[in-house]
PDB file of C-alpha atoms and ligand atoms in Angstrom:
ATOM      1  CA  MET A   1      13.481  -1.764  13.437  1.00 88.00           C
ATOM      2  CA  LEU A   2      13.780  -2.874   9.785  1.00 95.00           C
ATOM      3  CA  GLN A   3      17.368  -3.907  10.487  1.00 95.00           C
ATOM      4  CA  ASN A   4      15.884  -6.888  12.324  1.00 97.00           C
ATOM      5  CA  ILE A   5      14.665  -8.297   9.042  1.00 98.00           C
ATOM      6  CA  ARG A   6      17.274 -10.400   7.265  1.00 98.00           C
ATOM      7  CA  VAL A   7      17.144 -11.283   3.615  1.00 98.00           C
ATOM      8  CA  VAL A   8      18.492 -14.785   3.081  1.00 98.00           C
ATOM      9  CA  LEU A   9      19.582 -15.778  -0.436  1.00 98.00           C
ATOM     10  CA  VAL A  10      20.132 -19.497  -0.865  1.00 98.00           C
ATOM     11  CA  ASN A  11      22.791 -20.764  -3.300  1.00 98.00           C
ATOM     12  CA  THR A  12      22.583 -17.790  -5.639  1.00 98.00           C
ATOM     13  CA  SER A  13      24.304 -18.430  -8.981  1.00 98.00           C
ATOM     14  CA  HIS A  14      24.571 -14.916 -10.384  1.00 98.00           C
ATOM     15  CA  PRO A  15      26.509 -12.361  -8.336  1.00 98.00           C
ATOM     16  CA  GLY A  16      24.614  -9.634 -10.190  1.00 98.00           C
ATOM     17  CA  ASN A  17      21.458 -10.772  -8.429  1.00 98.00           C
ATOM     18  CA  ILE A  18      23.172 -10.484  -5.051  1.00 98.00           C
ATOM     19  CA  GLY A  19      24.111  -6.902  -5.908  1.00 98.00           C
ATOM     20  CA  GLY A  20      20.576  -6.190  -7.149  1.00 98.00           C
ATOM     21  CA  ALA A  21      19.109  -7.597  -3.953  1.00 98.00           C
ATOM     22  CA  ALA A  22      21.472  -5.464  -1.832  1.00 98.00           C
ATOM     23  CA  ARG A  23      20.374  -2.359  -3.716  1.00 98.00           C
ATOM     24  CA  ALA A  24      16.686  -3.229  -3.352  1.00 98.00           C
ATOM     25  CA  MET A  25      17.173  -3.769   0.378  1.00 98.00           C
ATOM     26  CA  LYS A  26      19.017  -0.498   0.937  1.00 98.00           C
ATOM     27  CA  ASN A  27      16.371   1.408  -1.041  1.00 98.00           C
ATOM     28  CA  MET A  28      13.762   0.078   1.373  1.00 98.00           C
ATOM     29  CA  GLY A  29      15.805   0.621   4.539  1.00 97.00           C
ATOM     30  CA  LEU A  30      16.934  -2.975   5.175  1.00 98.00           C
ATOM     31  CA  SER A  31      20.550  -3.876   5.840  1.00 98.00           C
ATOM     32  CA  GLN A  32      20.962  -7.513   6.912  1.00 98.00           C
ATOM     33  CA  LEU A  33      21.906  -9.747   4.005  1.00 98.00           C
ATOM     34  CA  VAL A  34      22.755 -13.405   4.585  1.00 98.00           C
ATOM     35  CA  LEU A  35      24.134 -15.587   1.779  1.00 98.00           C
ATOM     36  CA  VAL A  36      23.941 -19.348   2.016  1.00 98.00           C
ATOM     37  CA  GLN A  37      26.705 -20.857  -0.156  1.00 98.00           C
ATOM     38  CA  PRO A  38      26.689 -18.247  -2.911  1.00 98.00           C
ATOM     39  CA  GLU A  39      28.326 -19.576  -6.072  1.00 98.00           C
ATOM     40  CA  ASP A  40      30.382 -16.479  -6.756  1.00 97.00           C
ATOM     41  CA  PHE A  41      30.924 -13.964  -3.963  1.00 97.00           C
ATOM     42  CA  PRO A  42      32.502 -11.484  -3.357  1.00 96.00           C
ATOM     43  CA  SER A  43      32.369 -10.306  -6.923  1.00 96.00           C
ATOM     44  CA  GLY A  44      32.824  -7.182  -8.982  1.00 97.00           C
ATOM     45  CA  GLU A  45      29.515  -7.839 -10.702  1.00 97.00           C
ATOM     46  CA  ALA A  46      27.702  -7.778  -7.364  1.00 97.00           C
ATOM     47  CA  VAL A  47      29.342  -4.454  -6.521  1.00 97.00           C
ATOM     48  CA  ALA A  48      28.393  -3.042  -9.921  1.00 97.00           C
ATOM     49  CA  ARG A  49      24.747  -4.076  -9.580  1.00 97.00           C
ATOM     50  CA  ALA A  50      24.578  -2.866  -5.978  1.00 97.00           C
ATOM     51  CA  SER A  51      25.312   0.617  -7.324  1.00 94.00           C
ATOM     52  CA  GLY A  52      26.120   2.270  -4.018  1.00 94.00           C
ATOM     53  CA  ALA A  53      24.649  -0.311  -1.674  1.00 97.00           C
ATOM     54  CA  THR A  54      28.132  -1.742  -1.163  1.00 97.00           C
ATOM     55  CA  ASP A  55      27.812  -1.322   2.618  1.00 98.00           C
ATOM     56  CA  VAL A  56      25.068  -3.961   2.538  1.00 98.00           C
ATOM     57  CA  LEU A  57      27.347  -6.262   0.490  1.00 97.00           C
ATOM     58  CA  ASP A  58      30.347  -5.627   2.746  1.00 97.00           C
ATOM     59  CA  ALA A  59      28.307  -6.479   5.827  1.00 98.00           C
ATOM     60  CA  ALA A  60      26.751  -9.591   4.214  1.00 98.00           C
ATOM     61  CA  LEU A  61      27.130 -12.729   6.231  1.00 98.00           C
ATOM     62  CA  VAL A  62      28.186 -15.803   4.251  1.00 98.00           C
ATOM     63  CA  VAL A  63      27.181 -19.122   5.803  1.00 98.00           C
ATOM     64  CA  ASP A  64      27.195 -22.805   4.857  1.00 98.00           C
ATOM     65  CA  THR A  65      23.694 -23.855   5.775  1.00 97.00           C
ATOM     66  CA  LEU A  66      20.182 -22.436   5.849  1.00 97.00           C
ATOM     67  CA  GLU A  67      20.019 -23.441   9.494  1.00 96.00           C
ATOM     68  CA  GLU A  68      22.893 -21.086  10.334  1.00 97.00           C
ATOM     69  CA  ALA A  69      21.248 -18.316   8.329  1.00 97.00           C
ATOM     70  CA  LEU A  70      18.073 -18.636  10.393  1.00 96.00           C
ATOM     71  CA  THR A  71      19.683 -18.616  13.839  1.00 95.00           C
ATOM     72  CA  GLY A  72      17.789 -16.413  16.285  1.00 93.00           C
ATOM     73  CA  CYS A  73      14.782 -15.794  14.012  1.00 93.00           C
ATOM     74  CA  SER A  74      11.262 -15.951  15.406  1.00 91.00           C
ATOM     75  CA  VAL A  75       9.604 -16.217  12.023  1.00 94.00           C
ATOM     76  CA  VAL A  76      10.817 -17.539   8.681  1.00 96.00           C
ATOM     77  CA  LEU A  77       9.026 -16.645   5.452  1.00 97.00           C
ATOM     78  CA  GLY A  78      10.077 -18.605   2.378  1.00 97.00           C
ATOM     79  CA  THR A  79       9.295 -17.395  -1.117  1.00 97.00           C
ATOM     80  CA  SER A  80       8.168 -19.587  -3.941  1.00 95.00           C
ATOM     81  CA  ALA A  81       7.628 -18.766  -7.584  1.00 94.00           C
ATOM     82  CA  ARG A  82       4.989 -21.445  -7.711  1.00 86.00           C
ATOM     83  CA  ASP A  83       1.628 -20.911  -6.117  1.00 76.00           C
ATOM     84  CA  ARG A  84       1.436 -24.077  -4.093  1.00 73.00           C
ATOM     85  CA  ARG A  85       4.349 -26.440  -4.149  1.00 67.00           C
ATOM     86  CA  ILE A  86       3.497 -28.127  -0.884  1.00 77.00           C
ATOM     87  CA  PRO A  87       0.414 -27.486   1.239  1.00 85.00           C
ATOM     88  CA  TRP A  88       1.564 -24.819   3.690  1.00 90.00           C
ATOM     89  CA  PRO A  89       0.262 -21.557   5.129  1.00 91.00           C
ATOM     90  CA  LEU A  90       0.538 -19.259   2.132  1.00 94.00           C
ATOM     91  CA  LEU A  91       0.754 -15.461   2.289  1.00 96.00           C
ATOM     92  CA  ASP A  92       0.839 -12.756  -0.329  1.00 97.00           C
ATOM     93  CA  PRO A  93       3.570 -10.082  -0.030  1.00 98.00           C
ATOM     94  CA  ARG A  94       1.285  -7.701   1.910  1.00 98.00           C
ATOM     95  CA  GLU A  95       0.362 -10.344   4.435  1.00 97.00           C
ATOM     96  CA  CYS A  96       4.042 -11.264   4.634  1.00 98.00           C
ATOM     97  CA  ALA A  97       4.818  -7.642   5.530  1.00 98.00           C
ATOM     98  CA  SER A  98       2.187  -7.448   8.272  1.00 96.00           C
ATOM     99  CA  THR A  99       3.292 -10.781   9.739  1.00 95.00           C
ATOM    100  CA  SER A 100       6.899  -9.564   9.719  1.00 97.00           C
ATOM    101  CA  LEU A 101       5.977  -6.335  11.501  1.00 95.00           C
ATOM    102  CA  GLU A 102       4.013  -8.202  14.166  1.00 93.00           C
ATOM    103  CA  HIS A 103       7.153 -10.159  14.998  1.00 92.00           C
ATOM    104  CA  LEU A 104       9.379  -7.099  14.917  1.00 94.00           C
ATOM    105  CA  GLU A 105       7.054  -5.312  17.332  1.00 91.00           C
ATOM    106  CA  GLN A 106       7.458  -8.138  19.776  1.00 89.00           C
ATOM    107  CA  GLY A 107      11.236  -7.861  19.511  1.00 91.00           C
ATOM    108  CA  GLY A 108      11.629 -10.823  17.139  1.00 91.00           C
ATOM    109  CA  GLN A 109      13.970 -11.307  14.197  1.00 94.00           C
ATOM    110  CA  VAL A 110      12.477 -12.045  10.777  1.00 96.00           C
ATOM    111  CA  ALA A 111      13.946 -13.981   7.854  1.00 97.00           C
ATOM    112  CA  LEU A 112      12.779 -13.602   4.261  1.00 98.00           C
ATOM    113  CA  VAL A 113      14.225 -16.522   2.322  1.00 98.00           C
ATOM    114  CA  PHE A 114      14.799 -16.561  -1.440  1.00 98.00           C
ATOM    115  CA  GLY A 115      15.755 -19.526  -3.614  1.00 98.00           C
ATOM    116  CA  ARG A 116      18.082 -20.408  -6.467  1.00 98.00           C
ATOM    117  CA  GLU A 117      17.535 -18.741  -9.836  1.00 98.00           C
ATOM    118  CA  TYR A 118      16.999 -22.052 -11.597  1.00 95.00           C
ATOM    119  CA  ALA A 119      15.384 -24.237  -9.007  1.00 95.00           C
ATOM    120  CA  GLY A 120      13.990 -22.060  -6.219  1.00 96.00           C
ATOM    121  CA  LEU A 121      14.007 -23.547  -2.713  1.00 96.00           C
ATOM    122  CA  THR A 122      13.954 -27.316  -2.161  1.00 95.00           C
ATOM    123  CA  ASN A 123      10.976 -28.897  -0.401  1.00 93.00           C
ATOM    124  CA  GLU A 124      13.166 -29.491   2.606  1.00 94.00           C
ATOM    125  CA  GLU A 125      14.107 -25.805   2.730  1.00 96.00           C
ATOM    126  CA  LEU A 126      10.491 -24.771   2.279  1.00 95.00           C
ATOM    127  CA  GLN A 127       9.533 -26.955   5.224  1.00 93.00           C
ATOM    128  CA  ARG A 128      11.943 -24.965   7.381  1.00 94.00           C
ATOM    129  CA  CYS A 129       9.719 -21.926   6.829  1.00 95.00           C
ATOM    130  CA  HIS A 130       6.707 -21.008   8.944  1.00 93.00           C
ATOM    131  CA  PHE A 131       4.978 -19.407   5.986  1.00 94.00           C
ATOM    132  CA  HIS A 132       5.325 -19.466   2.231  1.00 95.00           C
ATOM    133  CA  VAL A 133       5.030 -16.277   0.250  1.00 97.00           C
ATOM    134  CA  HIS A 134       3.994 -16.110  -3.363  1.00 97.00           C
ATOM    135  CA  ILE A 135       3.958 -12.925  -5.435  1.00 97.00           C
ATOM    136  CA  PRO A 136       0.707 -13.246  -7.412  1.00 96.00           C
ATOM    137  CA  SER A 137       2.332 -13.025 -10.838  1.00 96.00           C
ATOM    138  CA  ASP A 138       0.790 -14.276 -14.091  1.00 95.00           C
ATOM    139  CA  PRO A 139       0.830 -18.082 -13.783  1.00 93.00           C
ATOM    140  CA  GLU A 140       1.809 -18.272 -17.466  1.00 95.00           C
ATOM    141  CA  PHE A 141       5.065 -16.489 -16.612  1.00 95.00           C
ATOM    142  CA  GLY A 142       5.205 -16.552 -12.853  1.00 95.00           C
ATOM    143  CA  SER A 143       8.858 -16.515 -11.954  1.00 97.00           C
ATOM    144  CA  LEU A 144      10.381 -13.113 -11.199  1.00 98.00           C
ATOM    145  CA  ASN A 145      14.045 -12.253 -11.296  1.00 98.00           C
ATOM    146  CA  LEU A 146      15.489 -12.924  -7.842  1.00 98.00           C
ATOM    147  CA  ALA A 147      16.393  -9.293  -7.094  1.00 98.00           C
ATOM    148  CA  ALA A 148      12.970  -8.173  -8.365  1.00 98.00           C
ATOM    149  CA  ALA A 149      11.297 -10.595  -5.944  1.00 98.00           C
ATOM    150  CA  VAL A 150      13.420  -9.140  -3.120  1.00 98.00           C
ATOM    151  CA  GLN A 151      12.273  -5.682  -4.197  1.00 98.00           C
ATOM    152  CA  VAL A 152       8.577  -6.577  -4.075  1.00 98.00           C
ATOM    153  CA  LEU A 153       8.741  -8.091  -0.597  1.00 98.00           C
ATOM    154  CA  THR A 154      10.930  -5.363   0.902  1.00 98.00           C
ATOM    155  CA  TYR A 155       8.704  -2.666  -0.648  1.00 98.00           C
ATOM    156  CA  GLU A 156       5.656  -4.141   1.074  1.00 98.00           C
ATOM    157  CA  VAL A 157       7.572  -4.289   4.348  1.00 98.00           C
ATOM    158  CA  ARG A 158       8.478  -0.628   3.988  1.00 97.00           C
ATOM    159  CA  MET A 159       4.890   0.427   3.192  1.00 95.00           C
ATOM    160  CA  ALA A 160       3.594  -1.456   6.232  1.00 95.00           C
ATOM    161  CA  TRP A 161       6.334   0.029   8.402  1.00 95.00           C
ATOM    162  CA  LEU A 162       5.622   3.593   7.206  1.00 92.00           C
ATOM    163  CA  ALA A 163       1.930   3.120   7.975  1.00 91.00           C
ATOM    164  CA  GLN A 164       2.769   1.767  11.399  1.00 89.00           C
ATOM    165  CA  GLN A 165       5.063   4.732  12.128  1.00 88.00           C
ATOM    166  CA  GLY A 166       2.111   6.983  11.441  1.00 82.00           C
ATOM    167  CA  GLN A 167       4.036   8.431   8.521  1.00 70.00           C
ATOM    168  CA  PRO A 168       1.251   9.406   6.186  1.00 65.00           C
ATOM    169  CA  THR A 169       0.930   7.997   2.711  1.00 62.00           C
ATOM    170  CA  LYS A 170       0.556  10.490  -0.134  1.00 64.00           C
ATOM    171  CA  MET A 171      -3.271  10.654   0.035  1.00 65.00           C
ATOM    172  CA  ALA A 172      -3.308  11.095   3.792  1.00 67.00           C
ATOM    173  CA  LYS A 173      -0.801  13.941   3.421  1.00 64.00           C
ATOM    174  CA  LEU A 174      -3.001  15.649   0.859  1.00 65.00           C
ATOM    175  CA  GLU A 175      -6.071  15.407   3.076  1.00 65.00           C
ATOM    176  CA  THR A 176      -4.204  16.718   6.102  1.00 63.00           C
ATOM    177  CA  THR A 177      -2.919  19.690   4.124  1.00 62.00           C
ATOM    178  CA  ALA A 178      -6.420  20.456   2.849  1.00 61.00           C
ATOM    179  CA  MET A 179      -7.782  20.343   6.370  1.00 59.00           C
ATOM    180  CA  LEU A 180      -5.034  22.526   7.770  1.00 53.00           C
ATOM    181  CA  ASN A 181      -5.354  25.077   5.008  1.00 58.00           C
ATOM    182  CA  SER A 182      -9.012  25.591   5.602  1.00 66.00           C
ATOM    183  CA  GLN A 183     -11.200  24.848   8.556  1.00 76.00           C
ATOM    184  CA  LEU A 184     -13.950  22.293   8.319  1.00 78.00           C
ATOM    185  CA  VAL A 185     -17.542  23.529   8.287  1.00 82.00           C
ATOM    186  CA  THR A 186     -19.795  23.194  11.324  1.00 85.00           C
ATOM    187  CA  VAL A 187     -23.147  21.415  11.337  1.00 88.00           C
ATOM    188  CA  GLU A 188     -24.948  24.790  11.394  1.00 89.00           C
ATOM    189  CA  GLU A 189     -23.144  25.876   8.221  1.00 88.00           C
ATOM    190  CA  LEU A 190     -23.952  22.560   6.619  1.00 91.00           C
ATOM    191  CA  GLU A 191     -27.652  22.918   7.586  1.00 92.00           C
ATOM    192  CA  ALA A 192     -27.732  26.423   6.084  1.00 94.00           C
ATOM    193  CA  TYR A 193     -26.218  24.971   2.920  1.00 94.00           C
ATOM    194  CA  PHE A 194     -28.846  22.232   2.757  1.00 94.00           C
ATOM    195  CA  ARG A 195     -31.640  24.850   3.066  1.00 95.00           C
ATOM    196  CA  HIS A 196     -30.034  26.883   0.280  1.00 96.00           C
ATOM    197  CA  LEU A 197     -29.561  23.742  -1.841  1.00 97.00           C
ATOM    198  CA  GLU A 198     -33.181  22.671  -1.349  1.00 95.00           C
ATOM    199  CA  GLN A 199     -34.513  26.110  -2.347  1.00 95.00           C
ATOM    200  CA  THR A 200     -32.322  26.124  -5.441  1.00 96.00           C
ATOM    201  CA  LEU A 201     -33.319  22.596  -6.452  1.00 96.00           C
ATOM    202  CA  ILE A 202     -36.975  23.587  -6.136  1.00 96.00           C
ATOM    203  CA  ALA A 203     -36.341  26.756  -8.134  1.00 94.00           C
ATOM    204  CA  ILE A 204     -34.760  24.848 -10.997  1.00 94.00           C
ATOM    205  CA  ARG A 205     -37.537  22.223 -10.679  1.00 94.00           C
ATOM    206  CA  PHE A 206     -35.177  19.397  -9.944  1.00 95.00           C
ATOM    207  CA  LEU A 207     -36.939  18.844  -6.642  1.00 94.00           C
ATOM    208  CA  ASP A 208     -40.726  18.698  -6.496  1.00 94.00           C
ATOM    209  CA  PRO A 209     -41.748  19.559  -2.900  1.00 92.00           C
ATOM    210  CA  GLU A 210     -44.912  17.501  -3.472  1.00 94.00           C
ATOM    211  CA  LYS A 211     -42.835  14.446  -4.427  1.00 93.00           C
ATOM    212  CA  PRO A 212     -39.416  14.829  -2.781  1.00 89.00           C
ATOM    213  CA  ARG A 213     -38.428  11.140  -3.329  1.00 88.00           C
ATOM    214  CA  HIS A 214     -35.805  11.172  -0.537  1.00 90.00           C
ATOM    215  CA  LEU A 215     -33.628  13.436  -2.672  1.00 93.00           C
ATOM    216  CA  MET A 216     -32.468  15.623   0.236  1.00 91.00           C
ATOM    217  CA  ALA A 217     -31.750  12.605   2.423  1.00 93.00           C
ATOM    218  CA  ARG A 218     -29.630  11.113  -0.338  1.00 92.00           C
ATOM    219  CA  LEU A 219     -27.754  14.353  -0.859  1.00 92.00           C
ATOM    220  CA  ARG A 220     -27.181  14.654   2.902  1.00 92.00           C
ATOM    221  CA  ARG A 221     -25.678  11.198   2.854  1.00 92.00           C
ATOM    222  CA  LEU A 222     -23.438  12.130  -0.073  1.00 91.00           C
ATOM    223  CA  TYR A 223     -22.147  15.340   1.560  1.00 87.00           C
ATOM    224  CA  GLY A 224     -21.790  13.545   4.866  1.00 84.00           C
ATOM    225  CA  ARG A 225     -19.179  11.268   3.354  1.00 83.00           C
ATOM    226  CA  CYS A 226     -16.688  14.063   2.723  1.00 79.00           C
ATOM    227  CA  ALA A 227     -15.103  16.427   5.163  1.00 79.00           C
ATOM    228  CA  ILE A 228     -16.069  19.739   3.511  1.00 84.00           C
ATOM    229  CA  SER A 229     -13.799  22.674   4.231  1.00 83.00           C
ATOM    230  CA  ARG A 230     -15.042  26.241   4.632  1.00 82.00           C
ATOM    231  CA  LEU A 231     -13.355  27.146   1.371  1.00 85.00           C
ATOM    232  CA  GLU A 232     -15.202  24.361  -0.439  1.00 87.00           C
ATOM    233  CA  MET A 233     -18.479  25.376   1.218  1.00 89.00           C
ATOM    234  CA  ASN A 234     -17.995  28.923  -0.111  1.00 90.00           C
ATOM    235  CA  ILE A 235     -17.643  27.509  -3.615  1.00 92.00           C
ATOM    236  CA  LEU A 236     -20.801  25.408  -3.229  1.00 95.00           C
ATOM    237  CA  ARG A 237     -22.764  28.366  -1.835  1.00 95.00           C
ATOM    238  CA  GLY A 238     -21.424  30.538  -4.667  1.00 96.00           C
ATOM    239  CA  ILE A 239     -22.716  28.060  -7.241  1.00 97.00           C
ATOM    240  CA  LEU A 240     -26.185  28.090  -5.637  1.00 96.00           C
ATOM    241  CA  THR A 241     -26.271  31.907  -5.478  1.00 96.00           C
ATOM    242  CA  GLU A 242     -25.329  32.204  -9.155  1.00 96.00           C
ATOM    243  CA  THR A 243     -27.842  29.510 -10.099  1.00 96.00           C
ATOM    244  CA  GLN A 244     -30.582  31.429  -8.306  1.00 93.00           C
ATOM    245  CA  LYS A 245     -29.600  34.629 -10.090  1.00 93.00           C
ATOM    246  CA  VAL A 246     -29.999  32.890 -13.428  1.00 94.00           C
ATOM    247  CA  VAL A 247     -33.356  31.459 -12.359  1.00 92.00           C
ATOM    248  CA  ASP A 248     -34.554  34.868 -11.077  1.00 90.00           C
ATOM    249  CA  GLY A 249     -33.305  36.528 -14.299  1.00 89.00           C
ATOM    250  CA  ALA A 250     -35.223  34.034 -16.411  1.00 85.00           C
ATOM    251  CA  ALA A 251     -38.360  34.588 -14.295  1.00 81.00           C
ATOM    252  CA  CYS A 252     -38.077  38.421 -14.676  1.00 84.00           C
ATOM    253  CA  LYS A 253     -37.696  38.095 -18.456  1.00 81.00           C
ATOM    254  CA  LYS A 254     -40.787  35.939 -18.605  1.00 77.00           C
ATOM    255  CA  GLY A 255     -42.675  38.541 -16.557  1.00 76.00           C
ATOM    256  CA  GLU A 256     -41.586  41.343 -18.941  1.00 75.00           C
ATOM    257  CA  GLU A 257     -42.742  39.425 -22.023  1.00 69.00           C
TER     258      GLU A 257
HETATM  259  N1  LIG B   1      12.488 -22.072 -11.420  1.00 96.76           N
HETATM  260  C1  LIG B   1      12.368 -21.626 -10.088  1.00 96.76           C
HETATM  261  C2  LIG B   1      12.287 -20.145 -10.098  1.00 96.76           C
HETATM  262  C3  LIG B   1      13.049 -19.550  -9.038  1.00 96.76           C
HETATM  263  S1  LIG B   1      13.073 -17.832  -9.199  1.00 96.76           S
HETATM  264  C4  LIG B   1      11.102 -22.204  -9.443  1.00 96.76           C
HETATM  265  O1  LIG B   1      10.233 -22.597 -10.178  1.00 96.76           O
HETATM  266  O2  LIG B   1      10.982 -22.233  -8.234  1.00 96.76           O
HETATM  267  C5  LIG B   1      14.218 -17.447  -7.933  1.00 96.76           C
HETATM  268  C6  LIG B   1      13.635 -16.987  -6.645  1.00 96.76           C
HETATM  269  O3  LIG B   1      12.970 -15.747  -6.823  1.00 96.76           O
HETATM  270  C7  LIG B   1      12.588 -17.908  -6.032  1.00 96.76           C
HETATM  271  O4  LIG B   1      13.171 -18.978  -5.339  1.00 96.76           O
HETATM  272  C8  LIG B   1      11.904 -16.954  -5.109  1.00 96.76           C
HETATM  273  O5  LIG B   1      12.708 -16.741  -3.987  1.00 96.76           O
HETATM  274  C9  LIG B   1      11.871 -15.684  -5.941  1.00 96.76           C
HETATM  275  N2  LIG B   1      10.642 -15.576  -6.743  1.00 96.76           N
HETATM  276  C10 LIG B   1      10.550 -15.528  -8.084  1.00 96.76           C
HETATM  277  N3  LIG B   1       9.270 -15.397  -8.468  1.00 96.76           N
HETATM  278  C11 LIG B   1       8.525 -15.379  -7.346  1.00 96.76           C
HETATM  279  C12 LIG B   1       7.129 -15.285  -7.080  1.00 96.76           C
HETATM  280  N4  LIG B   1       6.220 -15.167  -8.048  1.00 96.76           N
HETATM  281  N5  LIG B   1       6.726 -15.272  -5.787  1.00 96.76           N
HETATM  282  C13 LIG B   1       7.622 -15.381  -4.785  1.00 96.76           C
HETATM  283  N6  LIG B   1       8.950 -15.481  -4.975  1.00 96.76           N
HETATM  284  C14 LIG B   1       9.397 -15.486  -6.236  1.00 96.76           C
END
């Protein structure tokens, strides 16, 4: 699906940036590169910077006009190093990624358009775009290297695509593994734990049964927020049991005195 996103570089001066963009694209699973009047292409410097993404360079389409580069696209997203050059619907890279995926899902073709190193995109070119995309960089030094800007946008596209594929992110993977490794506790087990916890809190005088101050309700709410596994419940119960032993031991000693 990501092959339906094309990266359009307008009038690029440095072939190294074309190579860098090709590499960034291939890293993120994109393959369609379109070059509008590149100043120096093909070039050994582009190949060197592509470092293995030469297939993307070899397949790059070189055209004369932006119009040709955008043929067949259902949405065009133009990047700008400046926050607001002309009043236009403005997206950040994450919103750009979700908009792109919406179009891909409906069978559309997407164009991400990048400007010249020294001058960006002209106002006329920007007006050809449905949306403008700005990477929220420090306004004091807001302009990224062209290939770096390609990397940021294609990374966001990849993250959105992975999420859409149901391919878990790192945290989701960790949680799934934890759940698979140990079963979750049932409500009965949780209730037994709360009874044990309450007794222990009374024993250590943290909870005054005369003045409970919603403590148990608050703790229930806290535990309710996490999916506790049986293994974790055993640890919690173990802590309570040991706490009670210490409390009982202290009480016995007092009695002996
Ligand atoms: N002096 C130019 C800078 C262009 S940087 C200007 O002021 O417009 C070259 C290209 O990199 C830009 O046209 C854009 O495609 C991309 N780029 C650089 N920084 C960016 C940013 N912060 N947000 C979005 N795109 C950016």
